[in-house]
Amino acid sequence: MKLTFLDLSLLIGYALVCVGIGFWCSRGHKDEDYLIAGRKMTLVGFISSVVSSYIGGAAIVAYSAYVYEFGISAIAVFLGTAIGFIVFIPYALKLRKVSADKEFLTLSDWFYFKFDKRIGLVSAIILFVVYFGMLLNQFIAGSSILAHISGLSYEAALLISSSIISIYLLVGGFKSVIKTDIFQYIILFILFVLLGFILIKDDSSFTHEMLDLNRMDPFMTIVFIAFGVLIIFQSAEYWQRVYAAKSDKVVKRGLIGSAILVILSGIAVSIVGLAAHAYVPGIESRNAFAEGLTVLIPQKFIGASLVLLFAAIMSSADTIIFVLASSLSKDYISHFKKTELSQHNLKVYTRYFIIIFSVLGFGFGWFFRDLVSVIIFITGIGFTVIPAAIASFHFKLSKNAVLASFIAGIVYILILIITNNLIAEMSIASIVVATIFLIIFQFIYKNQND
């Protein structure tokens, strides 16, 4: 497929707007604006940022593949995530109350606060592995889709996306993440709606595909819902948005609004996966979204779909880069440096790490292009922090019990790798292992002082 002048103009125009937003956000901003958007995020920014972070390049590839393989039951992932946002509201409100006083920036700040440096550091290491894997996934998945549908080489698509992201993140920081997310999600939402109208044709085979419940697996539906609910509690980007929100009202209404828009966005992604299954049978499931768009989108809409894909890549990748950069600055350097870091110093370190992770993401994305194993691995590793994260809001946990829970989950994933059993169903069981060890060691240490 060859890019037309209009297609190329749309892509360049979109990229320039994002860079322009980054420079606009840098004008006269304070250090706290760069680090956490001044903790003044509005409702529109909150919802746009949460949903656009969720619907990223890797998410589009993974979820459309699930729909292609499992049918309409895979939409339960989006339903589960929507439920997860609602369930998360009371936890988020408590986080806001504590974070305002303690100036939290990362998820691991909660573990440092609730326990000690040892627990905080281990949680930070786990989340670092998870989010670097997520960054790699975004670059691989997004660049693969962009290359597939545009005719650009994978390497060119990777270079374009990583360069644009690093520029506006470097100058605008977290504030530019939020502002560009608003712009990106407006594009995503409009194009998803248009996509729905384009794909839902008067075609009996596709209509049957959408309404066919024969491929709906009750067990997988339950698994998808549970996954969607639980993933919220290990997603550092959502915790950051809670810290950055202007008020409790923004958090509460923002999570409810995000739940609604996640379902609507999920329906749009599901339409592509179902259409690909109806019209392009026999392909690899991971190619469902790209193949579906290539076959189903009229040529005149290719430019619009390219912008959609580019927005999807950048809206999640920029969030992940900033999560990683701010985590290293706050969770490692700030907590272990002998002298306390000022917000300005945190900003300087964060900028350095933005450059580093943009380069690393590009480099790893260049050499490693199989995202399936990465997704399974980071999901299993990330789920090890969930039991302690949830329980820490309700119980006084032993530090040793939390540490044992983390270690048990990690060891379990390593055993799966060594025995060549790292599959999705086995990987997510890390949450069960971590829960069991948390309960056992909590019982052992409940009458002892840490």
Coordinates of C-alpha atoms in Angstrom, one line a residue:
M1 CA 0.0 0.0 0.0
K2 CA 1.4 3.4 -1.0
L3 CA 0.9 6.5 1.0
T4 CA -0.9 9.3 -0.9
F5 CA 0.0 13.0 -0.5
L6 CA -3.1 13.5 1.6
D7 CA -2.2 10.5 3.8
L8 CA 1.3 11.8 4.4
S9 CA 0.0 15.3 5.1
L10 CA -2.4 14.0 7.8
L11 CA 0.4 12.0 9.5
I12 CA 2.8 15.0 9.4
G13 CA 0.1 17.4 10.6
Y14 CA -0.9 15.1 13.5
A15 CA 2.8 14.8 14.6
L16 CA 3.4 18.5 14.4
V17 CA 0.3 19.2 16.5
C18 CA 1.6 16.8 19.2
V19 CA 5.0 18.4 19.2
G20 CA 3.4 21.9 19.3
I21 CA 1.3 20.8 22.3
G22 CA 4.5 19.7 24.0
F23 CA 6.2 23.1 23.5
W24 CA 3.0 25.0 24.5
C25 CA 2.9 23.0 27.8
S26 CA 6.5 24.0 28.5
R27 CA 5.8 27.7 28.5
G28 CA 6.1 29.1 32.0
H29 CA 5.4 25.8 33.7
K30 CA 6.6 24.9 37.2
D31 CA 8.5 21.8 38.1
E32 CA 5.3 20.2 39.5
D33 CA 3.6 20.9 36.2
Y34 CA 6.2 18.8 34.5
L35 CA 6.2 16.0 37.0
I36 CA 2.5 15.6 37.8
A37 CA 0.6 18.3 35.8
G38 CA 0.5 20.6 38.9
R39 CA -2.0 18.2 40.5
K40 CA -4.7 20.2 38.7
M41 CA -5.9 17.7 36.1
T42 CA -9.5 18.4 34.9
L43 CA -12.3 15.9 34.3
V44 CA -11.8 16.1 30.5
G45 CA -8.0 15.5 30.9
F46 CA -8.5 12.7 33.3
I47 CA -11.0 10.7 31.2
S48 CA -9.1 11.3 27.9
S49 CA -5.8 10.3 29.4
V50 CA -7.0 7.2 31.1
V51 CA -8.9 5.8 28.1
S52 CA -6.3 6.8 25.5
S53 CA -3.6 5.2 27.6
Y54 CA -5.7 2.0 27.7
I55 CA -6.4 1.8 24.0
G56 CA -2.9 1.7 22.7
G57 CA -1.1 0.0 19.9
A58 CA -0.4 -3.2 21.9
A59 CA -4.0 -3.2 23.3
I60 CA -5.5 -2.9 19.8
V61 CA -3.4 -5.8 18.5
A62 CA -4.0 -8.0 21.6
Y63 CA -7.7 -7.3 22.0
S64 CA -8.6 -7.6 18.3
A65 CA -6.6 -10.9 18.3
Y66 CA -8.7 -12.1 21.3
V67 CA -11.9 -11.2 19.5
Y68 CA -10.7 -12.9 16.3
E69 CA -9.8 -16.1 18.3
F70 CA -12.5 -16.2 20.9
G71 CA -15.4 -14.3 19.3
I72 CA -17.7 -11.9 21.1
S73 CA -16.8 -13.2 24.5
A74 CA -13.4 -11.3 24.3
I75 CA -15.3 -8.0 24.7
A76 CA -15.5 -9.1 28.3
V77 CA -12.0 -7.7 28.8
F78 CA -13.4 -4.2 28.2
L79 CA -16.4 -4.9 30.4
G80 CA -14.0 -6.1 33.2
T81 CA -11.9 -3.0 32.9
A82 CA -15.0 -0.8 33.1
I83 CA -16.0 -2.7 36.3
G84 CA -12.4 -2.3 37.5
F85 CA -12.6 1.4 37.2
I86 CA -15.8 1.6 39.3
V87 CA -14.3 -0.8 41.9
F88 CA -11.2 1.3 42.0
I89 CA -13.0 4.5 43.0
P90 CA -12.9 4.1 46.9
Y91 CA -9.2 3.1 46.6
A92 CA -8.5 6.1 44.4
L93 CA -10.1 8.5 46.8
K94 CA -8.0 7.2 49.7
L95 CA -4.9 7.4 47.5
R96 CA -5.7 11.0 46.7
K97 CA -6.0 11.9 50.4
V98 CA -2.6 10.4 51.2
S99 CA -0.8 11.5 48.0
A100 CA -1.7 15.2 48.4
D101 CA 0.2 15.3 51.7
K102 CA 3.0 12.9 50.8
E103 CA 3.4 14.2 47.2
F104 CA 3.2 10.8 45.6
L105 CA 4.3 10.4 41.9
T106 CA 4.4 6.6 41.4
L107 CA 2.5 3.5 42.4
S108 CA 5.5 2.3 44.4
D109 CA 5.3 5.5 46.5
W110 CA 2.3 3.8 48.1
F111 CA 4.5 0.7 49.1
Y112 CA 7.3 3.0 50.4
F113 CA 4.7 4.8 52.5
K114 CA 2.9 1.7 53.8
F115 CA 5.9 -0.4 54.4
D116 CA 9.6 0.4 54.0
K117 CA 12.3 1.0 51.4
R118 CA 12.9 -2.7 50.9
I119 CA 9.2 -3.4 49.9
G120 CA 9.0 -0.1 47.9
L121 CA 12.2 -1.0 46.0
V122 CA 11.1 -4.6 45.1
S123 CA 7.7 -3.3 43.9
A124 CA 9.5 -0.6 41.8
I125 CA 11.7 -3.3 40.2
I126 CA 8.7 -5.5 39.4
L127 CA 6.8 -2.6 37.9
F128 CA 9.9 -1.4 36.0
V129 CA 10.1 -4.8 34.3
V130 CA 6.4 -4.7 33.5
Y131 CA 6.5 -1.2 32.1
F132 CA 9.6 -1.7 30.0
G133 CA 7.9 -4.8 28.5
M134 CA 4.8 -2.7 27.9
L135 CA 6.9 0.0 26.2
L136 CA 8.5 -2.6 24.0
N137 CA 5.0 -4.0 23.2
Q138 CA 3.7 -0.5 22.2
F139 CA 6.6 0.1 19.8
I140 CA 6.4 -3.4 18.3
A141 CA 2.7 -3.6 17.9
G142 CA 2.0 0.0 16.9
S143 CA 4.9 0.2 14.4
S144 CA 4.0 -3.2 12.9
I145 CA 0.4 -2.0 12.3
L146 CA 1.5 1.4 11.0
A147 CA 4.0 -0.3 8.6
H148 CA 1.5 -2.9 7.5
I149 CA -1.3 -0.5 6.5
S150 CA 0.9 2.4 5.3
G151 CA 3.6 0.7 3.2
L152 CA 6.3 2.2 5.3
S153 CA 9.0 -0.1 6.6
Y154 CA 8.8 -1.3 10.2
E155 CA 12.0 0.5 11.0
A156 CA 10.7 3.8 9.5
A157 CA 7.4 3.5 11.5
L158 CA 9.4 2.7 14.7
L159 CA 11.7 5.7 14.1
I160 CA 8.8 8.1 13.5
S161 CA 6.8 7.2 16.5
S162 CA 9.7 7.1 19.0
S163 CA 11.2 10.4 17.8
I164 CA 7.9 12.3 18.0
I165 CA 7.1 10.9 21.5
S166 CA 10.6 11.8 22.9
I167 CA 10.4 15.4 21.6
Y168 CA 7.1 16.4 23.2
L169 CA 7.7 14.4 26.4
L170 CA 11.1 16.0 26.8
V171 CA 9.8 19.6 26.6
G172 CA 6.4 19.3 28.1
G173 CA 6.6 16.3 30.6
F174 CA 3.5 14.9 32.3
K175 CA 1.5 18.0 31.4
S176 CA 2.1 17.4 27.7
V177 CA 1.1 13.7 28.2
I178 CA -2.3 14.9 29.4
K179 CA -2.8 17.6 26.8
T180 CA -1.8 15.3 23.9
D181 CA -4.0 12.5 25.3
I182 CA -7.0 14.8 25.1
F183 CA -6.2 15.6 21.4
Q184 CA -5.4 11.9 20.7
Y185 CA -8.5 10.5 22.2
I186 CA -10.7 13.0 20.4
I187 CA -9.2 11.6 17.2
L188 CA -9.5 8.0 18.4
F189 CA -13.1 8.4 19.4
I190 CA -14.3 10.1 16.2
L191 CA -12.5 7.6 14.0
F192 CA -13.7 4.7 16.0
V193 CA -17.3 5.9 15.5
L194 CA -16.7 6.4 11.8
L195 CA -15.1 3.0 11.6
G196 CA -18.2 1.5 13.1
F197 CA -20.4 3.1 10.4
I198 CA -18.0 2.0 7.7
L199 CA -17.7 -1.6 8.9
I200 CA -21.3 -2.3 9.8
K201 CA -22.6 -2.8 6.3
D202 CA -25.7 -4.6 5.0
D203 CA -23.9 -7.8 4.9
S204 CA -25.5 -10.9 6.3
S205 CA -22.2 -12.8 6.9
F206 CA -20.8 -9.9 9.0
T207 CA -24.1 -9.4 10.8
H208 CA -24.1 -13.1 11.6
E209 CA -20.5 -12.9 12.9
M210 CA -21.4 -10.1 15.3
L211 CA -24.4 -12.0 16.7
D212 CA -22.8 -15.4 16.7
L213 CA -22.4 -16.7 20.3
N214 CA -21.3 -20.2 19.3
R215 CA -17.6 -19.3 19.8
M216 CA -18.4 -17.7 23.2
D217 CA -16.5 -19.6 25.9
P218 CA -18.0 -19.1 29.4
F219 CA -14.7 -19.8 31.1
M220 CA -12.8 -17.4 28.9
T221 CA -15.5 -14.8 29.4
I222 CA -15.0 -15.0 33.2
V223 CA -11.2 -14.9 32.8
F224 CA -11.4 -11.8 30.6
I225 CA -13.7 -10.0 33.1
A226 CA -11.4 -10.9 36.0
F227 CA -8.3 -9.8 34.1
G228 CA -10.0 -6.5 33.3
V229 CA -10.9 -5.8 36.9
L230 CA -7.6 -6.8 38.4
I231 CA -5.3 -5.0 35.9
I232 CA -6.3 -1.6 37.3
F233 CA -4.6 -2.3 40.6
Q234 CA -1.1 -2.8 39.0
S235 CA -1.5 -0.1 36.4
A236 CA 0.8 2.7 37.6
E237 CA -0.5 5.1 34.9
Y238 CA -4.0 5.1 36.5
W239 CA -2.5 5.7 40.0
Q240 CA -0.6 8.7 38.5
R241 CA -3.8 10.2 37.1
V242 CA -5.4 9.9 40.5
Y243 CA -2.4 11.8 42.1
A244 CA -2.7 14.5 39.3
A245 CA -6.5 15.0 39.6
K246 CA -7.7 18.4 40.6
S247 CA -10.3 17.1 43.1
D248 CA -12.1 14.0 44.5
K249 CA -15.0 14.8 42.2
V250 CA -12.7 14.7 39.1
V251 CA -11.4 11.2 40.2
K252 CA -14.9 9.8 40.9
R253 CA -16.6 11.2 37.8
G254 CA -13.4 10.5 35.7
L255 CA -13.3 6.8 36.6
I256 CA -17.0 6.5 35.8
G257 CA -16.6 8.3 32.5
S258 CA -13.6 6.2 31.7
A259 CA -15.6 3.0 32.3
I260 CA -18.2 4.1 29.8
L261 CA -15.7 5.2 27.1
V262 CA -13.6 2.0 27.5
I263 CA -16.7 -0.1 26.7
L264 CA -17.5 2.1 23.6
S265 CA -13.9 1.9 22.4
G266 CA -13.8 -1.8 23.1
I267 CA -16.9 -2.3 20.9
A268 CA -15.1 -0.5 18.0
V269 CA -12.0 -2.6 18.4
S270 CA -14.2 -5.7 18.6
I271 CA -15.9 -4.8 15.3
V272 CA -12.6 -4.9 13.5
G273 CA -11.7 -8.3 15.1
L274 CA -15.1 -9.8 14.2
A275 CA -15.0 -8.4 10.7
A276 CA -11.5 -9.8 10.1
H277 CA -12.8 -13.2 11.2
A278 CA -15.7 -13.0 8.8
Y279 CA -13.8 -11.7 5.8
V280 CA -10.2 -12.8 6.3
P281 CA -10.3 -16.3 7.8
G282 CA -7.1 -18.3 8.4
I283 CA -4.8 -15.4 9.3
E284 CA -2.7 -15.2 12.4
S285 CA -4.8 -13.7 15.2
R286 CA -2.2 -11.0 16.0
N287 CA -2.7 -9.6 12.4
A288 CA -6.5 -9.4 12.8
F289 CA -6.6 -5.6 13.3
A290 CA -4.2 -4.7 10.5
E291 CA -5.8 -7.2 8.0
G292 CA -9.3 -6.1 9.0
L293 CA -8.5 -2.5 8.3
T294 CA -6.6 -3.3 5.1
V295 CA -9.5 -5.3 3.6
L296 CA -12.4 -3.3 5.0
I297 CA -11.5 0.3 5.0
P298 CA -12.1 2.1 1.6
Q299 CA -9.0 3.6 0.1
K300 CA -10.3 7.2 0.8
F301 CA -10.3 6.5 4.5
I302 CA -6.8 5.0 4.7
G303 CA -5.3 8.4 5.8
A304 CA -7.8 8.7 8.6
S305 CA -7.1 5.2 9.8
L306 CA -3.3 5.9 9.8
V307 CA -3.8 8.9 12.1
L308 CA -5.9 6.6 14.3
L309 CA -3.1 4.1 14.5
F310 CA -0.5 6.7 15.1
A311 CA -2.6 8.2 17.9
A312 CA -3.0 4.8 19.5
I313 CA 0.7 4.2 19.4
M314 CA 1.7 7.5 20.9
S315 CA -1.2 7.8 23.5
S316 CA 0.0 4.7 25.4
A317 CA 3.8 4.8 24.6
D318 CA 4.2 8.4 25.9
T319 CA 2.4 7.4 29.2
I320 CA 4.6 4.3 29.6
I321 CA 7.9 6.3 29.0
F322 CA 6.9 8.9 31.5
V323 CA 5.9 6.2 34.1
L324 CA 9.3 4.6 33.7
A325 CA 11.3 7.9 33.8
S326 CA 9.4 9.2 36.8
S327 CA 9.7 5.8 38.6
L328 CA 13.5 5.8 38.3
S329 CA 13.7 9.4 39.4
K330 CA 11.4 9.0 42.4
D331 CA 11.5 5.3 43.4
Y332 CA 15.2 4.8 43.1
I333 CA 17.3 8.0 43.1
S334 CA 15.0 10.1 45.4
H335 CA 14.5 7.3 48.0
F336 CA 18.2 6.2 48.1
K337 CA 20.1 9.4 47.7
K338 CA 21.5 10.8 51.0
T339 CA 20.2 14.3 50.4
E340 CA 16.6 15.0 49.6
L341 CA 15.9 15.8 45.9
S342 CA 14.0 19.0 45.0
Q343 CA 11.3 18.9 42.5
H344 CA 13.6 20.6 40.0
N345 CA 16.2 17.9 40.4
L346 CA 13.5 15.2 39.9
K347 CA 12.4 17.0 36.8
V348 CA 16.0 17.0 35.5
Y349 CA 16.5 13.3 36.2
T350 CA 13.1 12.5 34.6
R351 CA 14.2 14.3 31.4
Y352 CA 17.4 12.3 31.3
F353 CA 15.4 9.0 31.7
I354 CA 12.9 10.0 29.0
I355 CA 15.7 10.2 26.5
I356 CA 17.2 6.9 27.7
F357 CA 13.9 5.0 27.5
S358 CA 13.0 6.5 24.1
V359 CA 16.3 5.2 22.8
L360 CA 16.0 1.9 24.6
G361 CA 12.4 1.4 23.4
F362 CA 13.6 2.1 19.8
G363 CA 16.6 -0.2 20.1
F364 CA 14.7 -3.2 21.6
G365 CA 11.8 -2.7 19.2
W366 CA 14.3 -2.9 16.3
F367 CA 15.7 -6.2 17.3
F368 CA 12.8 -8.0 19.1
R369 CA 9.5 -8.1 17.2
D370 CA 7.6 -11.0 18.8
L371 CA 5.2 -9.4 21.4
V372 CA 3.2 -12.5 22.4
S373 CA 5.7 -13.9 24.8
V374 CA 6.5 -10.4 26.2
I375 CA 2.8 -9.8 26.9
I376 CA 2.4 -13.2 28.7
F377 CA 5.6 -12.6 30.8
I378 CA 4.9 -9.1 31.9
T379 CA 1.2 -9.9 32.8
G380 CA 2.4 -12.7 35.1
I381 CA 5.1 -10.5 36.7
G382 CA 2.7 -7.6 37.1
F383 CA 0.0 -9.6 38.7
T384 CA 2.3 -10.5 41.6
V385 CA 1.9 -7.0 43.1
I386 CA -1.9 -7.0 43.0
P387 CA -2.7 -9.1 46.2
A388 CA -0.5 -6.9 48.4
A389 CA -1.7 -3.7 46.7
I390 CA -5.4 -4.5 47.4
A391 CA -4.9 -6.0 50.8
S392 CA -2.7 -3.0 52.0
F393 CA -5.8 -0.8 51.9
H394 CA -7.8 -3.1 54.2
F395 CA -5.3 -4.8 56.6
K396 CA -2.1 -4.1 58.5
L397 CA 0.2 -6.4 56.5
S398 CA 3.5 -7.8 57.7
K399 CA 6.4 -6.5 55.6
N400 CA 7.8 -10.0 55.4
A401 CA 4.5 -11.3 54.1
V402 CA 4.4 -8.8 51.4
L403 CA 8.0 -9.5 50.4
A404 CA 7.3 -13.3 50.4
S405 CA 4.2 -12.6 48.2
F406 CA 6.3 -10.7 45.6
I407 CA 9.1 -13.2 45.6
A408 CA 6.8 -16.2 45.3
G409 CA 5.0 -14.7 42.3
I410 CA 8.3 -14.0 40.5
V411 CA 9.8 -17.4 41.3
Y412 CA 6.6 -19.0 39.9
I413 CA 7.0 -17.1 36.6
L414 CA 10.6 -18.1 36.4
I415 CA 9.7 -21.7 36.9
L416 CA 7.2 -21.5 34.0
I417 CA 9.9 -20.1 31.8
I418 CA 12.5 -22.8 32.8
T419 CA 9.9 -25.6 32.2
N420 CA 8.7 -24.0 29.0
N421 CA 5.2 -23.6 30.4
L422 CA 4.8 -19.8 30.0
I423 CA 1.3 -19.7 28.5
A424 CA -1.4 -17.1 29.2
E425 CA -3.5 -19.4 31.4
M426 CA -0.5 -20.4 33.6
S427 CA 1.0 -16.9 33.7
I428 CA -2.0 -15.1 35.3
A429 CA -2.1 -17.8 38.0
S430 CA 0.8 -15.8 39.6
I431 CA -1.8 -13.8 41.4
V432 CA -3.1 -17.0 43.0
V433 CA 0.5 -18.0 44.1
A434 CA 1.2 -14.5 45.4
T435 CA -2.1 -14.5 47.4
I436 CA -1.5 -17.8 49.0
F437 CA 2.0 -16.8 50.1
L438 CA 0.7 -13.5 51.4
I439 CA -1.9 -15.3 53.5
I440 CA 0.5 -17.9 54.8
F441 CA 3.3 -15.5 55.8
Q442 CA 0.8 -13.0 57.2
F443 CA -0.4 -15.7 59.5
I444 CA 3.1 -16.7 60.5
Y445 CA 4.2 -13.1 61.2
K446 CA 0.9 -11.7 62.5
N447 CA 2.1 -11.8 66.1
Q448 CA 5.7 -10.7 65.4
N449 CA 7.1 -7.2 64.9
D450 CA 8.9 -6.6 61.6

